[in-house]
């Protein structure tokens, strides 16, 4: 335990020191400097921050829990995301940077009107505060309870330990998000990203080694462990689930429809993700960041899906009893990581948790300050006032989410399914409104608000009455085309009946829009990588 604590503290402090050194002297007094890192992020930092914003404990715990309970089909959340990152770099980023926006609701305000911006800002903020940040806090607390045994150390219940850990994560994460601004968040993400790649890739190899020894290996334990896994559990290595599969499995038709739409929403319109791209110094760096992140997402199955399969096999061999899918990964970690390395892995996990927490919190602060406060409360507020408001409201939001986080302890389903299904309550109409606004040039001003209300009602009814019998990804697969069709009809009607003038996007010259010359080559490599991974985990490869 002493070595665990020492290495944990050392790496955590190292990240803080590097973040401070890289941001010392930066101008945090302007709105662009605080909320968009002065529009100066390079591609490498964007890629690292995108990756770490996405990957947190709810991903490591949730996706590995899903594969433990089903098969490799949940890896689609990672692998298909690579295609969505291509769309972000080649299509969405040029559009966003052309308008010089700071938030997605701001883009909607430019395309439609200011009340549309208000509606979507409020919807996004409520979703982040009630669902996304609390899930990040809870899942992170669950991991640290399993690693450090906080309940045993403090002689308290597991729920009380979760409460204590939620508070600790919230306090430390708030320091980055509230007082450091986006630049501090992005730099810490990049450093933690390097640690996560090392630590994350470490788990499947260590776990295969333990599995090899547990099954009587007297040679190369990692190879023997993988051979045992492939021979005894080929059905678990198959990523192609039946069309009628239910969560946590991903039915194969949904991979190309509902899940693809979910990934596009996450990577092209999710505020906490694309805010890194909005802060790019130019389009070239934004595309480098998005495409490099796409390449890293292809490899995500190694630490976000495969460990869950190994855990299933190992627990079968050892006779261990795991009843909740969200406990599979933390239990695997405590079994396979040597004590001297546990502190490093805990610090990496802590960094990943902080990254997602402070990234989403920073995005909430940005949307409230720029889209609501500046637009509807104090139009004359200067940069200093906006930064001050952002910091104060960040503290309030952090406290609120810390109260909600521990409550997820009582939610019976898996973390990942809970998060993904509820996020699409707001996320999908945002995708429809943004991309529909780009595609259709004659939409009436009320179009986005109509889509938002329609989706919340229909999808909300689905979640209440049909989610136990129909996979939520199928609902998404139906609703997005319906919403785009509705926008197409409104566009045609407005053009023919009202003689609407076509919307033309204005270039505000926020950054240089010269594209990266190797963008298509990089995109092609990513597509080939996606196909190779899917072929490997299918009946054509390891699956059965």
Short mmCIF file of C-alpha atoms in Angstrom, two decimals:
data_model
loop_
_atom_site.label_atom_id
_atom_site.label_comp_id
_atom_site.label_asym_id
_atom_site.label_seq_id
_atom_site.Cartn_x
_atom_site.Cartn_y
_atom_site.Cartn_z
CA UNK A 1 0.00 0.00 0.00
CA UNK A 2 2.89 2.39 0.76
CA UNK A 3 4.35 1.99 -2.75
CA UNK A 4 0.89 2.45 -4.21
CA UNK A 5 0.41 5.74 -2.37
CA UNK A 6 3.94 7.00 -3.22
CA UNK A 7 3.69 6.33 -6.96
CA UNK A 8 0.14 7.66 -7.06
CA UNK A 9 1.10 10.93 -5.40
CA UNK A 10 4.27 11.29 -7.52
CA UNK A 11 2.54 10.95 -10.90
CA UNK A 12 -0.42 13.10 -9.86
CA UNK A 13 1.88 15.90 -8.70
CA UNK A 14 3.98 15.54 -11.88
CA UNK A 15 0.90 16.19 -14.03
CA UNK A 16 -0.02 19.23 -11.95
CA UNK A 17 3.52 20.65 -12.17
CA UNK A 18 3.69 20.19 -15.95
CA UNK A 19 0.25 21.76 -16.39
CA UNK A 20 1.28 24.74 -14.26
CA UNK A 21 4.58 25.18 -16.13
CA UNK A 22 2.86 25.04 -19.53
CA UNK A 23 0.13 27.52 -18.60
CA UNK A 24 2.15 29.90 -16.40
CA UNK A 25 2.05 33.36 -17.94
CA UNK A 26 -0.90 32.60 -20.25
CA UNK A 27 -3.53 35.31 -20.42
CA UNK A 28 -6.56 33.94 -18.58
CA UNK A 29 -8.29 37.31 -18.33
CA UNK A 30 -9.96 37.20 -21.75
CA UNK A 31 -12.92 35.02 -22.70
CA UNK A 32 -10.97 33.39 -25.55
CA UNK A 33 -7.97 32.84 -23.29
CA UNK A 34 -10.00 31.21 -20.52
CA UNK A 35 -12.68 29.29 -22.45
CA UNK A 36 -10.75 28.53 -25.69
CA UNK A 37 -7.09 28.50 -24.59
CA UNK A 38 -6.48 31.62 -26.69
CA UNK A 39 -7.33 29.64 -29.86
CA UNK A 40 -3.80 28.29 -29.86
CA UNK A 41 -3.94 24.51 -29.30
CA UNK A 42 -1.70 22.37 -31.57
CA UNK A 43 -2.82 19.07 -33.08
CA UNK A 44 -1.00 16.84 -30.59
CA UNK A 45 -2.63 18.53 -27.61
CA UNK A 46 -6.04 18.45 -29.30
CA UNK A 47 -5.72 14.70 -29.94
CA UNK A 48 -4.65 13.95 -26.37
CA UNK A 49 -7.37 16.11 -24.89
CA UNK A 50 -10.04 14.60 -27.16
CA UNK A 51 -8.98 11.10 -26.14
CA UNK A 52 -8.88 11.85 -22.42
CA UNK A 53 -12.15 13.78 -22.47
CA UNK A 54 -13.79 10.68 -23.90
CA UNK A 55 -12.00 8.05 -21.83
CA UNK A 56 -12.69 8.05 -18.14
CA UNK A 57 -13.64 5.55 -15.51
CA UNK A 58 -17.15 5.23 -16.91
CA UNK A 59 -15.57 4.10 -20.20
CA UNK A 60 -13.00 1.75 -18.66
CA UNK A 61 -15.45 0.37 -16.11
CA UNK A 62 -18.56 0.58 -18.28
CA UNK A 63 -17.38 -0.77 -21.64
CA UNK A 64 -15.27 -3.54 -20.09
CA UNK A 65 -18.28 -4.40 -17.94
CA UNK A 66 -20.38 -4.63 -21.09
CA UNK A 67 -17.95 -7.02 -22.81
CA UNK A 68 -17.69 -9.10 -19.61
CA UNK A 69 -21.49 -9.49 -19.67
CA UNK A 70 -21.85 -10.03 -23.45
CA UNK A 71 -19.09 -10.29 -26.05
CA UNK A 72 -16.78 -8.00 -28.03
CA UNK A 73 -19.69 -6.20 -29.72
CA UNK A 74 -19.48 -3.15 -27.37
CA UNK A 75 -16.05 -2.40 -28.89
CA UNK A 76 -18.11 -0.72 -31.63
CA UNK A 77 -18.38 2.34 -29.38
CA UNK A 78 -14.61 2.76 -29.75
CA UNK A 79 -13.88 1.51 -33.26
CA UNK A 80 -16.78 3.25 -35.00
CA UNK A 81 -15.81 6.45 -33.15
CA UNK A 82 -12.72 6.53 -35.40
CA UNK A 83 -14.97 7.10 -38.42
CA UNK A 84 -16.81 9.84 -36.55
CA UNK A 85 -13.46 11.54 -35.83
CA UNK A 86 -12.80 11.58 -39.59
CA UNK A 87 -16.13 13.35 -40.08
CA UNK A 88 -15.17 15.81 -37.34
CA UNK A 89 -11.86 16.64 -38.99
CA UNK A 90 -12.95 16.77 -42.61
CA UNK A 91 -16.46 18.22 -42.38
CA UNK A 92 -17.51 19.60 -38.98
CA UNK A 93 -14.28 21.35 -37.93
CA UNK A 94 -14.07 23.57 -41.05
CA UNK A 95 -17.70 24.63 -40.51
CA UNK A 96 -17.21 25.45 -36.82
CA UNK A 97 -13.91 27.28 -37.25
CA UNK A 98 -15.35 29.31 -40.12
CA UNK A 99 -17.94 30.79 -37.75
CA UNK A 100 -15.41 31.24 -34.92
CA UNK A 101 -17.82 29.80 -32.34
CA UNK A 102 -17.08 28.93 -28.71
CA UNK A 103 -20.05 26.58 -28.19
CA UNK A 104 -22.40 24.37 -30.20
CA UNK A 105 -25.47 26.33 -29.04
CA UNK A 106 -23.74 29.43 -30.41
CA UNK A 107 -23.59 27.72 -33.81
CA UNK A 108 -27.32 27.02 -33.54
CA UNK A 109 -27.91 30.66 -32.65
CA UNK A 110 -26.06 31.75 -35.78
CA UNK A 111 -27.98 29.30 -37.97
CA UNK A 112 -31.44 29.81 -36.45
CA UNK A 113 -31.96 32.50 -33.77
CA UNK A 114 -31.02 33.48 -30.22
CA UNK A 115 -33.93 31.66 -28.55
CA UNK A 116 -32.78 28.44 -30.23
CA UNK A 117 -29.37 29.01 -28.66
CA UNK A 118 -31.01 29.48 -25.26
CA UNK A 119 -33.14 26.34 -25.55
CA UNK A 120 -30.23 24.10 -26.50
CA UNK A 121 -27.87 25.66 -23.96
CA UNK A 122 -30.30 24.94 -21.13
CA UNK A 123 -30.95 21.41 -22.40
CA UNK A 124 -27.23 20.63 -22.65
CA UNK A 125 -26.42 22.11 -19.24
CA UNK A 126 -29.19 20.15 -17.51
CA UNK A 127 -28.08 16.92 -19.20
CA UNK A 128 -24.44 17.43 -18.21
CA UNK A 129 -25.25 18.34 -14.62
CA UNK A 130 -27.84 15.64 -13.97
CA UNK A 131 -26.39 12.74 -15.97
CA UNK A 132 -22.91 13.03 -17.45
CA UNK A 133 -20.82 14.60 -14.68
CA UNK A 134 -22.48 12.55 -11.91
CA UNK A 135 -21.75 9.34 -13.85
CA UNK A 136 -18.09 10.39 -14.19
CA UNK A 137 -17.85 11.05 -10.45
CA UNK A 138 -19.58 7.83 -9.45
CA UNK A 139 -17.63 5.55 -11.78
CA UNK A 140 -14.35 7.11 -10.69
CA UNK A 141 -15.28 6.62 -7.07
CA UNK A 142 -16.13 2.97 -7.73
CA UNK A 143 -12.69 2.34 -9.23
CA UNK A 144 -10.83 3.95 -6.33
CA UNK A 145 -12.93 2.16 -3.76
CA UNK A 146 -11.84 -1.13 -5.34
CA UNK A 147 -8.17 -0.11 -5.66
CA UNK A 148 -7.62 1.48 -2.26
CA UNK A 149 -10.42 -0.07 -0.20
CA UNK A 150 -11.42 3.30 1.22
CA UNK A 151 -14.43 1.84 3.03
CA UNK A 152 -12.18 -0.60 4.91
CA UNK A 153 -9.54 2.04 5.71
CA UNK A 154 -12.08 4.53 7.05
CA UNK A 155 -14.40 1.85 8.48
CA UNK A 156 -17.42 3.15 6.61
CA UNK A 157 -19.95 1.65 4.20
CA UNK A 158 -19.25 1.34 0.49
CA UNK A 159 -21.81 4.03 -0.28
CA UNK A 160 -20.19 6.40 2.22
CA UNK A 161 -16.81 5.73 0.60
CA UNK A 162 -18.31 6.63 -2.79
CA UNK A 163 -19.55 9.92 -1.30
CA UNK A 164 -16.09 10.76 0.08
CA UNK A 165 -14.37 9.93 -3.20
CA UNK A 166 -16.90 11.93 -5.26
CA UNK A 167 -16.03 14.95 -3.14
CA UNK A 168 -12.26 14.43 -3.58
CA UNK A 169 -12.52 14.03 -7.36
CA UNK A 170 -14.82 17.03 -7.64
CA UNK A 171 -12.51 19.31 -5.62
CA UNK A 172 -9.33 18.40 -7.49
CA UNK A 173 -11.02 18.44 -10.91
CA UNK A 174 -12.59 21.82 -10.18
CA UNK A 175 -9.17 23.32 -9.53
CA UNK A 176 -8.18 22.55 -13.13
CA UNK A 177 -11.50 23.42 -14.76
CA UNK A 178 -12.45 26.51 -12.79
CA UNK A 179 -9.12 28.14 -12.01
CA UNK A 180 -6.97 26.90 -14.89
CA UNK A 181 -9.30 27.30 -17.85
CA UNK A 182 -9.27 25.18 -21.01
CA UNK A 183 -5.49 25.39 -21.51
CA UNK A 184 -4.77 23.78 -18.12
CA UNK A 185 -7.39 21.12 -18.84
CA UNK A 186 -5.93 20.35 -22.29
CA UNK A 187 -2.30 20.17 -21.10
CA UNK A 188 -3.14 17.89 -18.17
CA UNK A 189 -5.18 15.75 -20.57
CA UNK A 190 -2.17 15.30 -22.86
CA UNK A 191 0.17 14.24 -20.05
CA UNK A 192 -2.43 11.93 -18.58
CA UNK A 193 -3.10 10.61 -22.08
CA UNK A 194 0.45 9.30 -22.33
CA UNK A 195 0.06 7.66 -18.94
CA UNK A 196 -3.30 6.19 -19.90
CA UNK A 197 -1.94 4.62 -23.07
CA UNK A 198 0.88 3.01 -21.05
CA UNK A 199 -1.35 1.97 -18.15
CA UNK A 200 -4.33 0.97 -20.27
CA UNK A 201 -2.30 -1.26 -22.59
CA UNK A 202 -0.63 -2.79 -19.56
CA UNK A 203 -3.87 -4.34 -18.25
CA UNK A 204 -4.71 -6.85 -21.05
CA UNK A 205 -1.13 -8.18 -21.18
CA UNK A 206 -0.89 -8.55 -17.41
CA UNK A 207 -4.34 -10.15 -17.33
CA UNK A 208 -3.46 -12.61 -20.10
CA UNK A 209 -0.31 -13.52 -18.19
CA UNK A 210 -2.32 -14.20 -15.03
CA UNK A 211 -4.83 -16.21 -17.08
CA UNK A 212 -1.99 -18.22 -18.63
CA UNK A 213 -0.54 -19.08 -15.23
CA UNK A 214 -4.02 -19.88 -13.86
CA UNK A 215 -4.53 -22.41 -16.67
CA UNK A 216 -1.20 -24.18 -16.11
CA UNK A 217 1.17 -22.37 -18.47
CA UNK A 218 4.79 -23.40 -18.13
CA UNK A 219 6.04 -21.24 -21.01
CA UNK A 220 5.10 -17.82 -22.37
CA UNK A 221 2.11 -17.11 -20.13
CA UNK A 222 0.68 -14.23 -22.21
CA UNK A 223 0.53 -16.33 -25.38
CA UNK A 224 -0.86 -19.32 -23.48
CA UNK A 225 -3.48 -17.13 -21.84
CA UNK A 226 -4.63 -15.77 -25.19
CA UNK A 227 -4.64 -19.28 -26.69
CA UNK A 228 -6.84 -20.50 -23.83
CA UNK A 229 -9.17 -17.54 -24.31
CA UNK A 230 -9.46 -18.09 -28.07
CA UNK A 231 -10.01 -21.85 -27.75
CA UNK A 232 -12.39 -21.89 -24.78
CA UNK A 233 -14.38 -18.69 -25.27
CA UNK A 234 -14.45 -17.89 -29.03
CA UNK A 235 -18.04 -16.68 -28.72
CA UNK A 236 -16.87 -13.95 -26.34
CA UNK A 237 -14.34 -12.72 -28.93
CA UNK A 238 -17.06 -12.22 -31.54
CA UNK A 239 -18.10 -8.60 -32.13
CA UNK A 240 -21.06 -9.55 -34.33
CA UNK A 241 -24.16 -9.91 -32.13
CA UNK A 242 -27.59 -11.04 -33.37
CA UNK A 243 -30.02 -8.42 -34.65
CA UNK A 244 -32.32 -8.96 -31.65
CA UNK A 245 -29.56 -8.62 -29.02
CA UNK A 246 -30.30 -6.37 -26.05
CA UNK A 247 -27.96 -4.15 -24.00
CA UNK A 248 -25.19 -4.48 -23.08
CA UNK A 249 -24.58 -6.27 -26.41
CA UNK A 250 -24.68 -4.22 -29.63
CA UNK A 251 -26.80 -5.85 -32.40
CA UNK A 252 -24.96 -5.85 -35.70
CA UNK A 253 -27.49 -3.75 -37.69
CA UNK A 254 -27.26 -1.02 -35.05
CA UNK A 255 -23.51 -0.68 -35.60
CA UNK A 256 -24.14 0.92 -39.00
CA UNK A 257 -27.20 2.94 -37.93
CA UNK A 258 -28.01 3.89 -34.34
CA UNK A 259 -24.50 3.46 -32.95
CA UNK A 260 -22.96 5.30 -35.90
CA UNK A 261 -25.37 8.19 -35.24
CA UNK A 262 -24.47 8.13 -31.53
CA UNK A 263 -20.75 8.31 -32.36
CA UNK A 264 -21.25 11.17 -34.81
CA UNK A 265 -23.23 13.04 -32.17
CA UNK A 266 -20.51 12.46 -29.57
CA UNK A 267 -17.55 13.42 -31.72
CA UNK A 268 -19.05 16.12 -33.92
CA UNK A 269 -21.58 17.97 -31.73
CA UNK A 270 -20.74 17.11 -28.11
CA UNK A 271 -19.60 20.40 -26.56
CA UNK A 272 -16.93 18.98 -24.23
CA UNK A 273 -15.34 17.09 -27.16
CA UNK A 274 -15.42 19.65 -29.92
CA UNK A 275 -14.39 22.53 -27.64
CA UNK A 276 -10.80 21.31 -28.08
CA UNK A 277 -11.18 21.59 -31.85
CA UNK A 278 -12.74 25.04 -31.50
CA UNK A 279 -9.59 26.08 -29.62
CA UNK A 280 -7.24 25.00 -32.45
CA UNK A 281 -4.72 27.54 -33.73
CA UNK A 282 -5.86 26.77 -37.30
CA UNK A 283 -7.80 24.22 -39.35
CA UNK A 284 -4.67 22.22 -40.13
CA UNK A 285 -3.99 21.57 -36.43
CA UNK A 286 -7.67 20.80 -35.79
CA UNK A 287 -7.62 18.14 -38.52
CA UNK A 288 -4.34 16.68 -37.29
CA UNK A 289 -5.80 16.39 -33.80
CA UNK A 290 -9.07 14.80 -34.91
CA UNK A 291 -7.40 12.28 -37.24
CA UNK A 292 -4.67 11.31 -34.78
CA UNK A 293 -7.38 10.76 -32.18
CA UNK A 294 -9.21 8.59 -34.75
CA UNK A 295 -6.15 6.38 -35.06
CA UNK A 296 -5.93 6.01 -31.28
CA UNK A 297 -9.64 5.12 -31.08
CA UNK A 298 -9.02 2.11 -33.34
CA UNK A 299 -6.66 0.76 -30.68
CA UNK A 300 -9.16 1.52 -27.91
CA UNK A 301 -10.54 -2.04 -27.94
CA UNK A 302 -7.27 -3.18 -26.35
CA UNK A 303 -7.99 -1.47 -23.04
CA UNK A 304 -11.70 -0.67 -23.27
CA UNK A 305 -13.14 -4.00 -24.42
CA UNK A 306 -10.66 -6.90 -24.35
CA UNK A 307 -9.96 -6.75 -20.58
CA UNK A 308 -13.65 -7.45 -19.92
CA UNK A 309 -13.43 -10.67 -21.97
CA UNK A 310 -10.24 -11.72 -20.19
CA UNK A 311 -11.89 -10.97 -16.85
CA UNK A 312 -14.78 -13.29 -17.75
CA UNK A 313 -12.41 -16.15 -18.56
CA UNK A 314 -10.18 -15.54 -15.53
CA UNK A 315 -13.08 -15.38 -13.09
CA UNK A 316 -14.47 -18.60 -14.60
CA UNK A 317 -11.16 -20.37 -14.04
CA UNK A 318 -10.74 -19.02 -10.52
CA UNK A 319 -14.36 -19.50 -9.53
CA UNK A 320 -14.74 -15.84 -8.55
CA UNK A 321 -18.24 -14.48 -8.16
CA UNK A 322 -18.95 -11.14 -9.84
CA UNK A 323 -22.63 -10.19 -9.94
CA UNK A 324 -22.49 -6.62 -11.31
CA UNK A 325 -20.93 -5.82 -14.68
CA UNK A 326 -19.49 -2.56 -13.37
CA UNK A 327 -17.40 -4.46 -10.82
CA UNK A 328 -15.64 -6.72 -13.36
CA UNK A 329 -12.93 -4.29 -14.47
CA UNK A 330 -12.02 -2.91 -11.02
CA UNK A 331 -11.76 -6.47 -9.67
CA UNK A 332 -9.56 -7.51 -12.61
CA UNK A 333 -7.26 -4.53 -12.01
CA UNK A 334 -6.75 -5.36 -8.34
CA UNK A 335 -5.87 -8.96 -9.25
CA UNK A 336 -3.40 -8.45 -12.09
CA UNK A 337 -1.42 -5.27 -11.40
CA UNK A 338 1.74 -5.76 -9.28
CA UNK A 339 1.76 -3.68 -6.10
CA UNK A 340 4.62 -1.34 -7.18
CA UNK A 341 2.67 -0.40 -10.35
CA UNK A 342 -0.72 -0.01 -8.70
CA UNK A 343 -0.01 3.58 -7.67
CA UNK A 344 0.96 4.54 -11.23
CA UNK A 345 -2.19 2.94 -12.65
CA UNK A 346 -4.31 4.59 -9.97
CA UNK A 347 -2.78 7.97 -10.88
CA UNK A 348 -3.49 7.35 -14.58
CA UNK A 349 -7.06 6.43 -13.73
CA UNK A 350 -7.33 9.50 -11.53
CA UNK A 351 -6.07 11.62 -14.42
CA UNK A 352 -8.60 10.08 -16.82
CA UNK A 353 -11.40 10.68 -14.35
CA UNK A 354 -10.30 14.26 -13.75
CA UNK A 355 -9.98 14.83 -17.48
CA UNK A 356 -13.58 13.90 -18.23
CA UNK A 357 -14.86 15.72 -15.15
CA UNK A 358 -13.02 18.97 -15.70
CA UNK A 359 -13.59 18.91 -19.47
CA UNK A 360 -17.35 18.60 -19.12
CA UNK A 361 -17.43 21.11 -16.24
CA UNK A 362 -15.41 23.59 -18.32
CA UNK A 363 -17.86 23.12 -21.20
CA UNK A 364 -20.86 23.71 -18.93
CA UNK A 365 -19.22 26.89 -17.61
CA UNK A 366 -18.56 28.03 -21.18
CA UNK A 367 -22.12 27.43 -22.36
CA UNK A 368 -23.68 29.15 -19.37
CA UNK A 369 -21.34 32.14 -19.51
CA UNK A 370 -21.18 32.69 -23.26
CA UNK A 371 -24.63 31.50 -24.37
CA UNK A 372 -26.84 32.50 -21.45
CA UNK A 373 -25.16 35.11 -19.24
CA UNK A 374 -23.58 37.20 -22.01
CA UNK A 375 -26.54 36.90 -24.35
CA UNK A 376 -29.52 37.21 -22.00
CA UNK A 377 -28.33 38.57 -18.64
CA UNK A 378 -25.52 41.09 -19.16
CA UNK A 379 -24.85 41.91 -22.81
CA UNK A 380 -22.33 44.60 -21.82
CA UNK A 381 -20.17 42.28 -19.68
CA UNK A 382 -16.45 42.62 -20.48
CA UNK A 383 -13.98 39.74 -20.64
CA UNK A 384 -12.94 40.07 -17.00
CA UNK A 385 -16.57 39.85 -15.89
CA UNK A 386 -17.23 36.82 -18.09
CA UNK A 387 -14.22 34.95 -16.70
CA UNK A 388 -15.30 35.82 -13.15
CA UNK A 389 -18.84 34.58 -13.81
CA UNK A 390 -17.46 31.39 -15.39
CA UNK A 391 -15.41 30.61 -12.28
CA UNK A 392 -18.23 31.32 -9.85
CA UNK A 393 -20.85 29.32 -11.71
CA UNK A 394 -18.32 26.50 -12.08
CA UNK A 395 -18.13 26.20 -8.30
CA UNK A 396 -21.92 26.06 -8.05
CA UNK A 397 -22.15 23.41 -10.78
CA UNK A 398 -19.38 21.33 -9.19
CA UNK A 399 -21.17 21.27 -5.85
CA UNK A 400 -24.48 20.33 -7.48
CA UNK A 401 -23.04 17.42 -9.45
CA UNK A 402 -21.15 16.16 -6.40
CA UNK A 403 -24.46 15.82 -4.60
CA UNK A 404 -26.05 13.90 -7.49
CA UNK A 405 -23.06 11.60 -8.25
CA UNK A 406 -23.35 9.14 -5.33
CA UNK A 407 -27.05 8.58 -6.11
CA UNK A 408 -26.10 6.51 -9.18
CA UNK A 409 -24.95 3.85 -6.70
CA UNK A 410 -28.60 2.77 -6.53
CA UNK A 411 -29.09 2.54 -10.31
CA UNK A 412 -29.36 -1.17 -11.23
CA UNK A 413 -28.19 -1.15 -14.88
CA UNK A 414 -24.69 -0.74 -16.27
CA UNK A 415 -23.06 2.67 -16.28
CA UNK A 416 -22.33 2.80 -20.00
CA UNK A 417 -25.84 1.86 -21.09
CA UNK A 418 -27.35 4.34 -18.62
CA UNK A 419 -25.14 7.17 -19.86
CA UNK A 420 -25.40 6.53 -23.60
CA UNK A 421 -29.16 6.03 -23.65
CA UNK A 422 -29.90 9.20 -21.66
CA UNK A 423 -27.34 11.41 -23.41
CA UNK A 424 -29.18 10.84 -26.68
CA UNK A 425 -32.27 12.47 -25.18
CA UNK A 426 -30.59 15.80 -25.98
CA UNK A 427 -27.64 14.72 -28.12
CA UNK A 428 -29.60 13.45 -31.12
CA UNK A 429 -31.71 16.59 -31.70
CA UNK A 430 -28.50 18.62 -31.44
CA UNK A 431 -27.00 16.49 -34.21
CA UNK A 432 -30.17 16.89 -36.30
CA UNK A 433 -30.26 20.64 -35.76
CA UNK A 434 -26.56 21.23 -36.51
CA UNK A 435 -26.16 19.00 -39.55
CA UNK A 436 -29.68 19.74 -40.82
CA UNK A 437 -28.79 23.41 -40.58
CA UNK A 438 -25.71 22.83 -42.72
CA UNK A 439 -27.51 20.66 -45.30
CA UNK A 440 -30.75 22.65 -45.74
CA UNK A 441 -30.38 26.35 -46.51
CA UNK A 442 -34.02 27.50 -46.28
CA UNK A 443 -35.08 26.18 -42.86
CA UNK A 444 -37.47 28.31 -40.81
CA UNK A 445 -36.17 29.68 -37.50
CA UNK A 446 -38.36 27.32 -35.46
CA UNK A 447 -37.02 24.13 -37.12
CA UNK A 448 -34.43 23.21 -34.48
CA UNK A 449 -36.84 23.87 -31.60
CA UNK A 450 -39.48 21.67 -33.24
CA UNK A 451 -36.95 18.83 -33.60
CA UNK A 452 -35.87 19.21 -29.96
CA UNK A 453 -39.42 19.02 -28.59
CA UNK A 454 -40.42 16.20 -30.94
CA UNK A 455 -37.39 14.12 -30.00
CA UNK A 456 -37.66 14.62 -26.23
CA UNK A 457 -41.31 13.53 -26.27
CA UNK A 458 -40.91 10.51 -28.58
CA UNK A 459 -37.58 9.25 -27.25
CA UNK A 460 -38.66 9.94 -23.67
CA UNK A 461 -41.74 7.74 -24.20
CA UNK A 462 -39.52 5.06 -25.71
CA UNK A 463 -37.22 5.05 -22.68
CA UNK A 464 -40.19 4.77 -20.33
CA UNK A 465 -42.19 2.07 -22.11
CA UNK A 466 -40.11 0.21 -24.71
CA UNK A 467 -36.43 0.26 -23.67
CA UNK A 468 -36.73 -3.15 -21.99
CA UNK A 469 -37.87 -4.85 -25.21
CA UNK A 470 -36.20 -2.83 -28.00
CA UNK A 471 -32.54 -1.79 -28.07
CA UNK A 472 -32.22 1.97 -27.63
CA UNK A 473 -29.85 2.12 -30.63
CA UNK A 474 -32.74 1.05 -32.88
CA UNK A 475 -34.80 3.98 -31.58
CA UNK A 476 -31.91 6.30 -32.50
CA UNK A 477 -31.62 4.62 -35.91
CA UNK A 478 -35.27 5.48 -36.64
CA UNK A 479 -35.47 8.92 -35.05
CA UNK A 480 -32.53 10.61 -36.77
CA UNK A 481 -33.80 9.93 -40.34
CA UNK A 482 -37.30 10.99 -39.26
CA UNK A 483 -35.97 14.27 -37.85
CA UNK A 484 -33.83 14.97 -40.91
CA UNK A 485 -36.85 14.20 -43.13
CA UNK A 486 -38.96 16.63 -41.10
CA UNK A 487 -36.31 19.32 -41.59
CA UNK A 488 -36.19 18.59 -45.31
CA UNK A 489 -39.95 19.07 -45.54
CA UNK A 490 -39.79 22.32 -43.55
CA UNK A 491 -36.95 23.50 -45.79
CA UNK A 492 -38.87 22.79 -49.02
CA UNK A 493 -42.07 24.32 -47.68
CA UNK A 494 -40.33 27.46 -46.43
CA UNK A 495 -38.55 27.90 -49.75
CA UNK A 496 -41.64 27.43 -51.94
CA UNK A 497 -44.33 29.15 -49.83
CA UNK A 498 -42.39 31.86 -48.02
CA UNK A 499 -39.69 32.42 -50.65
CA UNK A 500 -37.05 32.19 -47.93
CA UNK A 501 -33.56 33.44 -48.71
CA UNK A 502 -30.87 30.78 -48.58
CA UNK A 503 -28.66 30.85 -45.47
CA UNK A 504 -25.01 31.58 -46.21
CA UNK A 505 -22.38 30.87 -43.57
CA UNK A 506 -20.12 33.83 -42.91
CA UNK A 507 -16.35 33.45 -42.52
CA UNK A 508 -15.38 35.57 -39.49
CA UNK A 509 -11.63 34.96 -40.08
CA UNK A 510 -11.11 33.58 -36.57
CA UNK A 511 -8.31 31.24 -37.71
CA UNK A 512 -6.52 30.16 -40.89
CA UNK A 513 -8.76 27.67 -42.74
CA UNK A 514 -6.03 26.08 -44.90
CA UNK A 515 -6.60 22.29 -44.60
CA UNK A 516 -3.94 19.70 -43.74
CA UNK A 517 -2.58 18.29 -46.99
CA UNK A 518 -2.33 14.70 -45.66
CA UNK A 519 -5.88 14.59 -44.28
CA UNK A 520 -7.23 12.16 -46.88
CA UNK A 521 -4.25 9.80 -46.53
CA UNK A 522 -4.69 9.74 -42.76
CA UNK A 523 -8.44 9.16 -43.14
CA UNK A 524 -7.82 6.23 -45.49
CA UNK A 525 -5.43 4.59 -43.04
CA UNK A 526 -8.01 4.92 -40.28
CA UNK A 527 -10.75 3.30 -42.40
CA UNK A 528 -8.48 0.35 -43.24
CA UNK A 529 -7.64 -0.01 -39.54
CA UNK A 530 -11.34 -0.16 -38.62
CA UNK A 531 -11.99 -2.91 -41.18
CA UNK A 532 -9.00 -4.95 -39.97
CA UNK A 533 -10.10 -4.81 -36.32
CA UNK A 534 -13.65 -5.84 -37.19
CA UNK A 535 -12.42 -8.72 -39.35
CA UNK A 536 -10.21 -9.92 -36.48
CA UNK A 537 -13.10 -10.03 -33.99
CA UNK A 538 -15.62 -11.75 -36.22
CA UNK A 539 -16.23 -15.33 -37.42
CA UNK A 540 -13.65 -14.56 -40.12
CA UNK A 541 -11.03 -14.20 -37.37
CA UNK A 542 -11.12 -15.03 -33.65
CA UNK A 543 -14.89 -14.99 -33.08
CA UNK A 544 -17.36 -17.80 -33.30
#
